[in-house]
Structures are given as structure tokens and as C-alpha cells.
Coordinates of C-alpha atoms in Angstrom, one line a residue:
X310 CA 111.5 -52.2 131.7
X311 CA 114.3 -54.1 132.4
X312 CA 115.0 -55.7 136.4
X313 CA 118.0 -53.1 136.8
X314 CA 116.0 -50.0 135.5
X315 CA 112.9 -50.5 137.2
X316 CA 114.7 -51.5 141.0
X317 CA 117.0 -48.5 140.3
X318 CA 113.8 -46.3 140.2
X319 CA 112.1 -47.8 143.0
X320 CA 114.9 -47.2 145.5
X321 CA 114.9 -43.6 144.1
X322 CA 112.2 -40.9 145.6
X323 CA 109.7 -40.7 145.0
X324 CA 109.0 -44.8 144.1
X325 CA 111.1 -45.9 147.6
X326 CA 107.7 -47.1 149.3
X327 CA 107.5 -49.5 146.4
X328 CA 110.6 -51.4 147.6
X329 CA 110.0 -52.9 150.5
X330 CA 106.7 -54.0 149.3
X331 CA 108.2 -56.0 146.8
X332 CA 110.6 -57.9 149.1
X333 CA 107.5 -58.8 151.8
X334 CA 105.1 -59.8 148.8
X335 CA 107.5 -61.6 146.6
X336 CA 106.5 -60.0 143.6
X337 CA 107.6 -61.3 139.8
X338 CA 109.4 -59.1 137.4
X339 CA 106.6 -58.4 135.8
X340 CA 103.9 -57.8 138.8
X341 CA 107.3 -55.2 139.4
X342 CA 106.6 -53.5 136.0
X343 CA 102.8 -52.9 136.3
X344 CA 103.0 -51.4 139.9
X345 CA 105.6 -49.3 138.4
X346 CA 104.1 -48.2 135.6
X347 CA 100.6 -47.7 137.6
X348 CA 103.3 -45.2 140.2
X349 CA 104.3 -43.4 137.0
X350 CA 100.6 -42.5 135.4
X351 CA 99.7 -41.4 139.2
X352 CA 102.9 -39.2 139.6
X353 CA 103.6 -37.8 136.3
X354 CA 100.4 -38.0 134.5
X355 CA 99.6 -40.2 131.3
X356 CA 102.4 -39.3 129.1
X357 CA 105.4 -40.6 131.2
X358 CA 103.8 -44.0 130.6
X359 CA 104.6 -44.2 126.7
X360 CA 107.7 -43.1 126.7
X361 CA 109.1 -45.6 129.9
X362 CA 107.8 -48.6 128.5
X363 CA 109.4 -47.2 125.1
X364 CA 112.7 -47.1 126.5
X365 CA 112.1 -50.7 127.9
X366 CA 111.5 -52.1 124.8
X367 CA 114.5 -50.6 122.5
X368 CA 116.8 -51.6 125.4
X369 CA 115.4 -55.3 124.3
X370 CA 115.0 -54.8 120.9
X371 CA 119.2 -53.8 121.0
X372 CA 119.9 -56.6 123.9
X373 CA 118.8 -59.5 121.1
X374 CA 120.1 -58.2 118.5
X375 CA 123.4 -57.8 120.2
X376 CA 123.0 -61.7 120.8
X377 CA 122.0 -62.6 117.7
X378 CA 125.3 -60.9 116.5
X379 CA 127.4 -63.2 118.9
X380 CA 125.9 -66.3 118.5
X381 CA 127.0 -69.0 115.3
X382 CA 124.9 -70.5 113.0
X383 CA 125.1 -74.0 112.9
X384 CA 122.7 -76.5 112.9
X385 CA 123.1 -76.7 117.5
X386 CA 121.9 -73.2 117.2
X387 CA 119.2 -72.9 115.1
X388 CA 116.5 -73.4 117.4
X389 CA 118.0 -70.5 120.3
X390 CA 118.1 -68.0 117.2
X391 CA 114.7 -69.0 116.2
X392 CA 113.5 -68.1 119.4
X393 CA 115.0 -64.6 119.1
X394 CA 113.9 -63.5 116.1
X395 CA 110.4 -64.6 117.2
X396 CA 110.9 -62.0 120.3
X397 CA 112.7 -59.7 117.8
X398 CA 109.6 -59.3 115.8
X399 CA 107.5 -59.3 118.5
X400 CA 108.8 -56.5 119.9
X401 CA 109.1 -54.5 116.9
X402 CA 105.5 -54.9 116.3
X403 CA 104.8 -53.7 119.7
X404 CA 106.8 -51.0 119.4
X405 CA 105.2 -49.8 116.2
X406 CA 102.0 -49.8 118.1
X407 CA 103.0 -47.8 121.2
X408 CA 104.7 -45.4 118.7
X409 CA 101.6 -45.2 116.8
X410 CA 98.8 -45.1 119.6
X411 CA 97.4 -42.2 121.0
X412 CA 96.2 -40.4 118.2
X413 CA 93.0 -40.1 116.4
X414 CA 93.0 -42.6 114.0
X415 CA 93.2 -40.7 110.5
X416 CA 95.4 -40.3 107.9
X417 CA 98.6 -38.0 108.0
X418 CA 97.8 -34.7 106.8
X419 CA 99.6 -34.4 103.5
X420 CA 99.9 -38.3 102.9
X421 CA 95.9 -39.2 102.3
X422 CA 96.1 -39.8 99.1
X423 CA 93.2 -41.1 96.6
X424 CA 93.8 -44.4 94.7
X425 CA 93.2 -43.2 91.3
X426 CA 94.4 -45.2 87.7
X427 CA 95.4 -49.2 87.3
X428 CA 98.2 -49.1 89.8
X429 CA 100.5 -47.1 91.9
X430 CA 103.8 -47.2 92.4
X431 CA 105.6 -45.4 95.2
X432 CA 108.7 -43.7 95.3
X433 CA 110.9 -44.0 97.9
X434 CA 114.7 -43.0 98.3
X435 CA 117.1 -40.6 100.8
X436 CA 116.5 -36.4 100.4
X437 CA 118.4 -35.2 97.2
X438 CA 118.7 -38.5 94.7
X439 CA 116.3 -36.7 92.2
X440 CA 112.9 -38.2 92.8
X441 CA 110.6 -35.1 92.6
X442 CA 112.7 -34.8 89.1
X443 CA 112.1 -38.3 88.1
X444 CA 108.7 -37.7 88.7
X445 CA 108.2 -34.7 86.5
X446 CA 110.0 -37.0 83.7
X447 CA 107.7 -39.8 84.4
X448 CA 104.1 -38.4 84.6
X449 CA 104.5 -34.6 83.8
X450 CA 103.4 -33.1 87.0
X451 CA 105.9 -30.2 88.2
X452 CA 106.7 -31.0 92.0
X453 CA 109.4 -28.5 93.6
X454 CA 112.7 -29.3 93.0
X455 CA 116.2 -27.6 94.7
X456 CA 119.6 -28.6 95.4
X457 CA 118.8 -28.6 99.5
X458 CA 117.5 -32.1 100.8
X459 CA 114.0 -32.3 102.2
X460 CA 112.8 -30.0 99.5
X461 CA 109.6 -32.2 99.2
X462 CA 107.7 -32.4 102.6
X463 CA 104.5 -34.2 101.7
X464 CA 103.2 -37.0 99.0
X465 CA 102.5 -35.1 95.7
X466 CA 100.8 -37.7 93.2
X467 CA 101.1 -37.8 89.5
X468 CA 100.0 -40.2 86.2
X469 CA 101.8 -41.9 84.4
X470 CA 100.3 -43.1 81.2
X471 CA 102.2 -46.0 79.3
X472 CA 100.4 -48.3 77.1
X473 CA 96.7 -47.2 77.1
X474 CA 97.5 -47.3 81.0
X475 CA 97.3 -44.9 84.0
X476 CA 99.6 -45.6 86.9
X477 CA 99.8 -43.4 89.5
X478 CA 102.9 -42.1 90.8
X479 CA 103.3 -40.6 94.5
X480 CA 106.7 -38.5 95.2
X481 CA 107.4 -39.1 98.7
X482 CA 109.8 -37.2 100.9
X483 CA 113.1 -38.5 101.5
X484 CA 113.7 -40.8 104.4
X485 CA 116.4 -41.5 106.9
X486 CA 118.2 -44.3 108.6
X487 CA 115.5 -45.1 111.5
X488 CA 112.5 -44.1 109.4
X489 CA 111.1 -47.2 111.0
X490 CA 110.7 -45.9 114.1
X491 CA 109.4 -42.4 113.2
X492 CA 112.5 -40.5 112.4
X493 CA 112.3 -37.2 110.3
X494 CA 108.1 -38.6 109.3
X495 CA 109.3 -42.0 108.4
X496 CA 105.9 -43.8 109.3
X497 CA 103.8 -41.7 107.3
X498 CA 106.4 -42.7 104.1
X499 CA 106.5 -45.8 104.7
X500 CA 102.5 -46.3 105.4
X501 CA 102.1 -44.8 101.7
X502 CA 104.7 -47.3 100.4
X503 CA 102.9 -50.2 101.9
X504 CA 99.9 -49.5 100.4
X505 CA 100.8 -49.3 97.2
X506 CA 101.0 -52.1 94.5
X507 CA 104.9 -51.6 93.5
X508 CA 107.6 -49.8 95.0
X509 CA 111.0 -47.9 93.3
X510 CA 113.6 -46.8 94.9
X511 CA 115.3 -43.8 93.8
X512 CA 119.2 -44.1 94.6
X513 CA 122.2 -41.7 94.1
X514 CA 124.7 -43.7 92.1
X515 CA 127.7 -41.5 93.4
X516 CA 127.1 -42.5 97.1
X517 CA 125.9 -45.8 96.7
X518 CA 129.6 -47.2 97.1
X519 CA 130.5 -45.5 100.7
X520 CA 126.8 -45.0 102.3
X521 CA 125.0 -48.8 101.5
X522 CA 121.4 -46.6 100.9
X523 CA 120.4 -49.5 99.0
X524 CA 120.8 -51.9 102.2
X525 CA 119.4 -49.5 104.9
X526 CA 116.3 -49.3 103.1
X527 CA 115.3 -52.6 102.9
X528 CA 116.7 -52.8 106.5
X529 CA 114.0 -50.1 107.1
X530 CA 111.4 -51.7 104.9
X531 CA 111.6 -55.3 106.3
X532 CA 111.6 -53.7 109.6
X533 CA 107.9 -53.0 109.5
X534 CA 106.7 -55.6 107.6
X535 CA 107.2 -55.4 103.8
X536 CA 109.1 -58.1 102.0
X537 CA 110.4 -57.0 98.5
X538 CA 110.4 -58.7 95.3
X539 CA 109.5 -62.0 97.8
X540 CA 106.6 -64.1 97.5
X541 CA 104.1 -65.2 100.3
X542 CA 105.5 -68.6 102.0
X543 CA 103.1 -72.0 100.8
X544 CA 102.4 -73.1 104.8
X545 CA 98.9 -73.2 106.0
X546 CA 98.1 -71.8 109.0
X547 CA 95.1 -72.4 111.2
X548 CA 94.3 -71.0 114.7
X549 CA 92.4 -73.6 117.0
X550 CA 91.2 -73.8 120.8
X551 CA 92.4 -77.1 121.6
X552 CA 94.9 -80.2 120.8
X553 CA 98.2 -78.0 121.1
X554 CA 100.5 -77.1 118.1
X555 CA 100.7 -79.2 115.4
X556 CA 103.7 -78.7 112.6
X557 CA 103.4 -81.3 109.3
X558 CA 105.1 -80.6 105.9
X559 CA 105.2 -82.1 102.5
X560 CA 108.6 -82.1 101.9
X561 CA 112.0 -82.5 104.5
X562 CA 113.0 -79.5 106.0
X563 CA 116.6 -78.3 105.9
X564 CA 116.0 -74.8 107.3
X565 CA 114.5 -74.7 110.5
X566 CA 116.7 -77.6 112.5
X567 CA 116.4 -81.2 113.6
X568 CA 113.5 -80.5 115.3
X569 CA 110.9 -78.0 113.0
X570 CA 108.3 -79.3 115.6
X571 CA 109.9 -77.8 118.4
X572 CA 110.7 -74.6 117.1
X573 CA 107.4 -74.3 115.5
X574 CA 105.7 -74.7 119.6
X575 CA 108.5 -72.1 120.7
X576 CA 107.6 -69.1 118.2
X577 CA 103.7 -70.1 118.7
X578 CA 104.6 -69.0 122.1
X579 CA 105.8 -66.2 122.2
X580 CA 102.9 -64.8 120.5
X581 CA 101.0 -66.1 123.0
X582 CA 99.5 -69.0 120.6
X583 CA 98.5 -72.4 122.2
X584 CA 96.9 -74.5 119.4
X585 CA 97.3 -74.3 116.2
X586 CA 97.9 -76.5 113.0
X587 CA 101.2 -75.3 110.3
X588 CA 101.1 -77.2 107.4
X589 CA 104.1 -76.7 105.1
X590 CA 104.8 -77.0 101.2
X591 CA 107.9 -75.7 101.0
X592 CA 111.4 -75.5 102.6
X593 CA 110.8 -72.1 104.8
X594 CA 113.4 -70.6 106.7
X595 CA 112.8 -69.4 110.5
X596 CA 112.1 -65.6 109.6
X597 CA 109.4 -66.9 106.8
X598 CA 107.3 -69.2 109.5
X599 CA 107.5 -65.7 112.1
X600 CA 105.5 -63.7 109.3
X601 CA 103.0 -66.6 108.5
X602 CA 102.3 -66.3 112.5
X603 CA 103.0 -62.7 113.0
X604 CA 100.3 -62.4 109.7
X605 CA 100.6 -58.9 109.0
X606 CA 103.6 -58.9 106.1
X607 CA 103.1 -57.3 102.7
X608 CA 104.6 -58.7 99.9
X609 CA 105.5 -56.1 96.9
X610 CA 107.6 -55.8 93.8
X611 CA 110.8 -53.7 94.2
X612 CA 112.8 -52.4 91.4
X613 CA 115.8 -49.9 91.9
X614 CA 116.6 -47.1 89.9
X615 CA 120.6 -45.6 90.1
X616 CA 120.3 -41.8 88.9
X617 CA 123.1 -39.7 88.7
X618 CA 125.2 -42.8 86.7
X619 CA 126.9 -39.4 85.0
X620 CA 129.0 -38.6 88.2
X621 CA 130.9 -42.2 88.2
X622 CA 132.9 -44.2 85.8
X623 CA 131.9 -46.6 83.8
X624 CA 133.2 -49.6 85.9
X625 CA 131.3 -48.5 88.5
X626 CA 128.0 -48.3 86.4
X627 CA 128.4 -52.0 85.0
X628 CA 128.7 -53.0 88.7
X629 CA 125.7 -51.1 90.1
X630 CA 123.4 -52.3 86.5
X631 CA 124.9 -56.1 87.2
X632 CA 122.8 -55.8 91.0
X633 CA 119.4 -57.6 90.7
X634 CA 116.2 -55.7 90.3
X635 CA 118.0 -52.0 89.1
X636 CA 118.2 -49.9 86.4
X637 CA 120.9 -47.1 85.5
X638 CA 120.4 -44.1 84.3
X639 CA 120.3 -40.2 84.7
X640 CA 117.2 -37.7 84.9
X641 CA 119.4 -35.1 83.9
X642 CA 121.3 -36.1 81.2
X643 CA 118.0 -38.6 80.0
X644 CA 119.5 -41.6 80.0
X645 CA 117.2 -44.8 79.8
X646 CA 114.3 -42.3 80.6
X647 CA 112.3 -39.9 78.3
X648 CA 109.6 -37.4 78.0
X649 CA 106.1 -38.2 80.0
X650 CA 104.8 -39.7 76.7
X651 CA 107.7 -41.4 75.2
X652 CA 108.6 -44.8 75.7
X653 CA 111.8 -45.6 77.9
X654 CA 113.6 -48.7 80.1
X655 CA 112.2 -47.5 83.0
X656 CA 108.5 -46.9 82.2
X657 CA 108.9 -50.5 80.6
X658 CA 110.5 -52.2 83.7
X659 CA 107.8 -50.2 85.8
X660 CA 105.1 -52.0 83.9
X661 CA 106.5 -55.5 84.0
X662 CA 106.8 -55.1 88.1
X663 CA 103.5 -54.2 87.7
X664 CA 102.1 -57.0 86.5
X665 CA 99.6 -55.3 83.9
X666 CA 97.6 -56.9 81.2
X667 CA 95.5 -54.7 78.6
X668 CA 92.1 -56.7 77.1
X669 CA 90.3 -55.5 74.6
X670 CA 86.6 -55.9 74.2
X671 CA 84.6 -56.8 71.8
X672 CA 80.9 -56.9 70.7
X673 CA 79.0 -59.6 69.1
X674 CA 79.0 -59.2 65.4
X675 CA 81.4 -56.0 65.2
X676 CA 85.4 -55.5 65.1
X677 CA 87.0 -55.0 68.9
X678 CA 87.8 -51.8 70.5
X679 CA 91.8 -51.5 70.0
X680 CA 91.7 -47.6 71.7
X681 CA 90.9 -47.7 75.3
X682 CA 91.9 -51.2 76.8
X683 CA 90.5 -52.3 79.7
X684 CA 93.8 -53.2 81.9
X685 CA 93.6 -55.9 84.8
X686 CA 96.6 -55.9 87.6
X687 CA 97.9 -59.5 88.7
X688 CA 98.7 -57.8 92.1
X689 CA 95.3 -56.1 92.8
X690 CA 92.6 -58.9 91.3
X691 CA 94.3 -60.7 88.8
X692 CA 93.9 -61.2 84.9
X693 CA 91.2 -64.0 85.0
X694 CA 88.0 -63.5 82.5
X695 CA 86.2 -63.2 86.3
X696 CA 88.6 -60.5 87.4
X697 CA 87.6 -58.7 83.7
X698 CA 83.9 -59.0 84.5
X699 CA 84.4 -57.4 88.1
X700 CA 86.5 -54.2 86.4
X701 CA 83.8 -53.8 84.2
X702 CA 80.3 -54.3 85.8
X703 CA 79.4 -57.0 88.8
X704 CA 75.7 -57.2 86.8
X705 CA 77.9 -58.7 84.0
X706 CA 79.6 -61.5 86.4
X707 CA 76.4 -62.4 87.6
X708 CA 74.7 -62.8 84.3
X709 CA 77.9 -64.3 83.1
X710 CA 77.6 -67.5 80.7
X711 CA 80.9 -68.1 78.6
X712 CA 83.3 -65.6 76.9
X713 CA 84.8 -66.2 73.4
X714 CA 88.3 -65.5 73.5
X715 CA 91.1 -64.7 70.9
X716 CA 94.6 -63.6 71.0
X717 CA 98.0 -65.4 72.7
X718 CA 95.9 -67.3 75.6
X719 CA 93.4 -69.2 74.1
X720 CA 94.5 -73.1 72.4
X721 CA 92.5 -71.8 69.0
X722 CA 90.8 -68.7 68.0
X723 CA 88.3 -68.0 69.4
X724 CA 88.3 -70.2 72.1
X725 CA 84.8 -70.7 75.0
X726 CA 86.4 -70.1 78.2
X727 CA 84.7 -69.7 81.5
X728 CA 85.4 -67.5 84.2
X729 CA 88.7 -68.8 85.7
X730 CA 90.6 -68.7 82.4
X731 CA 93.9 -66.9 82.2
X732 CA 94.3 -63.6 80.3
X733 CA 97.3 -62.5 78.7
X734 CA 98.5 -59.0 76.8
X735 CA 96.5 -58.2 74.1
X736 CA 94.1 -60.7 74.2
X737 CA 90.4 -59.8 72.4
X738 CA 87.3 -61.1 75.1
X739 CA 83.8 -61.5 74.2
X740 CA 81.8 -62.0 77.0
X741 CA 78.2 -63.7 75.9
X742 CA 75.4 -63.1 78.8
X743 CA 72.6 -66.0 80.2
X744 CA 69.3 -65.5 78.1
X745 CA 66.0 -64.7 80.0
X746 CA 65.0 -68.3 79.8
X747 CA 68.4 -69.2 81.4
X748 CA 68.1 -66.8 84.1
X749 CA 64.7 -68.1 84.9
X750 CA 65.8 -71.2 85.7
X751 CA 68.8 -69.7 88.1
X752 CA 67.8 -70.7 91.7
X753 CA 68.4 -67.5 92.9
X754 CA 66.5 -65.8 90.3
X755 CA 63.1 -64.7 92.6
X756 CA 65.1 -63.2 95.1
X757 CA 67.1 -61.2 92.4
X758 CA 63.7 -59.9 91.0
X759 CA 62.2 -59.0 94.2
X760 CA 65.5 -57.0 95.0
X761 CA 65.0 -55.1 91.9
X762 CA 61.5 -54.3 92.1
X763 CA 62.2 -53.6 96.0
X764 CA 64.9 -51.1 94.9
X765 CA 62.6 -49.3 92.2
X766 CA 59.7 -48.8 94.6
X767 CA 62.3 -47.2 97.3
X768 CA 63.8 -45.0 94.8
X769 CA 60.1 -44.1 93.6
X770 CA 59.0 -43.6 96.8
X771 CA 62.1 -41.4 97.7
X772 CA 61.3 -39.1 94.7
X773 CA 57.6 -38.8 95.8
X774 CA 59.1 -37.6 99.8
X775 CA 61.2 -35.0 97.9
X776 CA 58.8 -33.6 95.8
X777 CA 55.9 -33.2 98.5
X778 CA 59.1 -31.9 100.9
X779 CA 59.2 -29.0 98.2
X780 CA 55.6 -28.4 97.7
X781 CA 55.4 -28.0 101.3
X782 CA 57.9 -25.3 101.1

């Protein structure tokens, strides 16, 4: 609440006993805002609380941002602004939580999706640009499609199978400007987009030019934490309970001011952060070192898809294919996309964003499995021979020894690699288990066997309950 909303209400009935009270006990501001608040859950029950501290806090939110629009960047003013976007953020984030408190806890229903396949990709995009369509085209699932907007109203899933791979596909409904903030189911949108490995947006190339979609969305995106086509800053942060805050770096700083030290002890406190060590290895910019305090950002690759390129001229299409990270084409008319099966640009730029590797496996002494590829993502847990082990079976990682590798990766073929080594498309992986004698030697090898005899004596036991449980019957 801000000082003129909150005395404005206390001289008002029925908070005018509040008043004077304040004047004899010299209460702060925010002493002023609890009592009020407390007056509010005893007069109007629970609910007026949420939405008066709401108001308080978008009246902030649009307060900063209003002086962040006034104020110059120079190098005199880079410490004031870095103090308000540490607020800014702050107060989104609590926002997000008030709007989001209060219920039970569970998934949207609608929006619980299961995580099926090697990745998912979400698509997200305003009401009528053709996603449900783009959909159909990519994975083959019919999802309803009209000329109104808002034809799709929760997430339908799909597969998408490209290269001996299976990516899911989730058709979400269209959002709006303020989706952040709840408008027209927003949240639930963008909670499915920020769980999932990559993200497309679907744009309408005949109202990109007047209507900036493209911008508001990654306005809306960066709003609650997810950072496109970025990677996670290199500073190391570590919480302490003593010795204050503590900024090093590497390298000279040309981003955050004369003084990084300063600025770094100023955004600590604002979240309410005392001590603390930031070490950094790389020239970060003021909103980078919020999110490695904030520490609840998502990172995720972005590409942009233009559909509709039939409805503009050709100038127009070169300038919208020139913008980073997109693709043209047109659902309707199939241009730079195919059938669910066939191979196309945007099924190919889908699964470089991706980040997918296929491996094939072979046995010793016979010729490797080239049908079903095992496929390892670099965004979920890598393409290391360790990461190959834990898709397959954690017994194999834990009897692991070397693997024998062939294919674009290894110095010579085949090359003994351990279980860090780097995996790249195509490559053929043997992986060669310990031997009982080297097991035996394994210091952890008596507790492994008395876990395995202690889980076949349960599961024996178990059987024995059930069957006299039946006889009994």
C-alpha cells in the first residue's frame, strides 16, 4: 500500500479509529500497512486482503518502471537503475506468488500433461496464427481448428517423430498481452512453456509489422522468469551467515559501474541477503547478477516460426526470415513444412534447438543396431557415455568399466573412453561391464550383495503374505 492510499482509508469509516492512533504512537509506514491490513481481514473477511496488497504492489511495479523510463543511462546512473530493477524483480516475484496463493496446490485442469518421448517443445503464440494447424502438420494429431480465436482452450499433446526420435508437441491456447499476470489463463500457458525443453513461437506474418507480437511475448516471457535462447551467467554464488557481501571477478567489469561492489551489496539487499560471496567469470550486466540472486530463472531455446508469409510481399518476407532465431513459412500453402513423416526446415530447426544426439548400440562380437537409436538431450542430461548408461539402465552405470567407441567423436576407431566422454550424432557405443572378480574387489561390493539378497527375501516374503491372505479366504 502506498502512504497516500492507506491514510486516505484510515480517515475514511470505518478505519477512522486507526488515525489518531498512528499520530500518538509514531507508527512507520509499514507498522501503518500491517494494522491496516489486520482492520481489512477483521472487517471484510480474508479475501479483501489479497486483492489490497495486490493493488499496492502494481501501483509500485508501474511507479519504477515509470522511473526507469525517465532516468539516462550513463555510467552516474548505473548504480540508482540497478537498484530498481532489483525492486522491479522483486516485486514481480511477489506478485506472482500472491496471484498464485490460495489454491490447492495441483495442476491446472486441462494443462497436466505427462512428459512422454525425448523432448518437448511448446507452442506458444496469440489466438488465430495457426498453431493447432501447425500441430496437425507436425505430429499428425487432429486438434480443433476455426477461423474464431481462442478455438483451443486447453493443452492438447502430440508426437512428433523425426529421426528415429519422438518429441512431444503440446498446442497451447493463445495468450494475451498481460498473460503474466493471469490474463485470459496466461499462468497456466506459460507454466507448461516453462517446463518444457524448447519453446516455438507461432507468429502471424501479416500483423507482425503493426502489433510487435514478437516483442510482447518475450516481454511476457522474461517477465516470469524465462530467458530465451540465453545461457546461464558464469558467477558463483554462495549464501553465508557471516562476513557481509563479498563481490570478486576474473575479468574488469564494464557493465555494472565504477563500483560492482557496491551495487552487488545494494541488490543483496533488497532481497533481504546479508552475507554472501559472488564470484564472476564473465562481464554480466545488472539484470544477469538479479537472476543469479533472484535464482529461479529458466533458461530455454527459442525459435520463431512466421506462418501466413502468403498474405505479404516478398520484401516483407526477406525482412521477417533476416530476424534471428525464425523461420518463414505457411501451414496452408506447405511452405518449408510437410507431412507428419516427411522431412521439412522446421522439423530440422526443431531438432537442432533441441539439442538431440542419436547413439547406436552395439554388442560384443555382432554388427550395431542402426533401427531404434537410443537419443540423449544436451538440455535434459546431456550426451556423455554416463548420460547413455543412465537412459538405458542405472545397473549398467554402476557396473560400468570402459565403452569402446566409433563414429565422428572418438580420435580413432574404436576408441576406450570412460564415462565423461562426449557423444556426437551417430556415434556406435559399446559399453564393456566390470567382471565378477572386479566387482569383488569394489569397496562397496558387500553392501550391494546384502541389498540384493535383502530385496529377494522381501519380495519372497511378500509372495508368501499374499498367498496365505488367499488361502484364508
Amino acid at each position: 500500500l502506498t502512504p497516500s492510499s492507506h491514510l486516505l482509508a484510515l480517515r475514511s469509516s470505518p478505519f477512522a479509529h486507526q488515525h489518531s492512533a498512528f499520530k500518538r504512537n509514531n507508527y512507520t509506514a509499514r507498522q501503518r500497512c500491517r494494522v491496516l491490513v489486520n482492520s481489512c481481514v477483521t472487517f471484510f473477511g480474508g479475501e479483501a486482503t489479497l486483492r489490497i496488497v495486490t493493488m499496492g504492489v502494481m501501483e509500485k511495479i508501474k511507479e519504477i518502471e515509470a522511473e526507469m523510463a525517465r532516468t539516462q543511462k550513463n555510467k552516474a546512473t548505473n548504480y540508482h537503475l540497478g537498484t530498481l530493477k532489483a525492486k522491479l524483480a522483486k516485486l514481480r516475484n511477489d506478485l506472482l506468488i500472491e496471484q498464485g496463493g490460495g489454491g490447492g496446490g495441483g495442476p491446472s485442469e486441462g494443462f497436466d500433461v505427462a512428459r512422454l518421448g525425448d523432448a518437448r517443445v511448446a507452442l506458444i503464440g496469440f489466438p488465430s496464427v495457426g498453431k493447432s494447424t501447425l500441430q496437425c502438420k507436425l505430429t499428425g494429431t487432429e486438434s480443433e481448428a476455426a477461423a474464431y480465436e481462442f478455438t483451443t482452450l486447453t493443452c492438447i499433446p502430440g508426437t512428433m517423430h523425426y529421426k528415429g526420435s519422438k518429441v512431444q508437441v503440446l498446442d497451447l491456447p493463445g495468450i494475451i498481452e498481460g498473460a503474466a499476470h493471469g490474463k485470459g489463463r496466461g499462468k497456466e500457458v506459460i507454466a507448461c512453456a516453462r517446463n518444457a525443453d524448447a519453446i516455438l513461437i507461432v507468429l502471424d506474418a501479416g500483423k507482425e509489422g503493426l502489433n510487435r507480437h514478437r516483442e510482447i511475448l518475450e516481454c511476457e516471457l522474461e517477465t516470469v522468469g524465462i530467458r530465451l535462447n540465453e545461457r546461464p551467467p558464469d558467477v558463483t554464488y554462495t549464501k553465508k551467515t557471516t562476513g557481509g557481501v563479498r563481490f570478486a571477478s576474473t575479468l574488469p567489469l564494464t557493465k555494472l559501474g565504477p563500483d560492482p561492489q557496491k551495487l552487488a551489496t545494494q541488490i543483496c539487499r533488497e532481497y533481504r541477503i546479508t552475507s554472501a560471496d559472488l564470484l564472476a567469470r564473465e562481464d554480466i550486466t545488472v539484470d544477469q547478477l538479479v537472476d543469479v540472486i533472484v535464482g529461479n530463472r529458466v533458461y530455454k531455446p527459442c525459435c520463431y516460426f512466421y506462418n501466413k508469409i502468403d498474405t505479404i510481399t516478398v520484401e516483407e518476407v526477406d525482412q521477417l526470415a533476416r530476424m534471428p532465431h525464425s523461420l518463414v513459412g505457411s501451414v496452408a500453402k506447405k511452405f518449408n513444412i510437410g507431412e507428419p513423416l516427411e522431412e521439412d526446415p522446421l522439423k530440422a530447426m526443431i531438432w537442432d534447438y533441441l539439442g538431440l544426439t542419436r547413439i547406436y548400440t552395439k554388442r560384443k562380437g555382432q554388427q550395431p543396431d542402426l533401427n531404434e537409436p537410443v537419443v540423449l538431450s544436451a538440455i535434459r542430461k546431456g550426451t556423455t557415455v554416463r548420460a547413455l548408461c543412465q537412459n538405458i539402465s542405472t545397473q549398467m552405470l554402476r557396473d560400468f568399466n570402459f565403452a569402446m567407441v566409433w563414429g565422428k567423436s572418438a580420435k580413432h576407431s574404436p576408441q576406450r573412453c570412460g564415462v565423461n566422454h562426449p557423444l556426437e550424432d551417430e556415434d556406435v557405443v559399446q559399453i564393456v561391464t566390470k567382471t565378477n572378480a572386479q566387482q569383488r574387489q569394489d569397496k562397496n561390493y558387500q553392501a550391494m550383495v546384502q541389498g540384493f539378497s535383502d530385496k529377494y527375501h522381501k519380495k519372497k516374503f511378500d509372495a508368501k503374505k499374499k498367498k496365505q491372505g488367499k488361502l484364508r479366504r
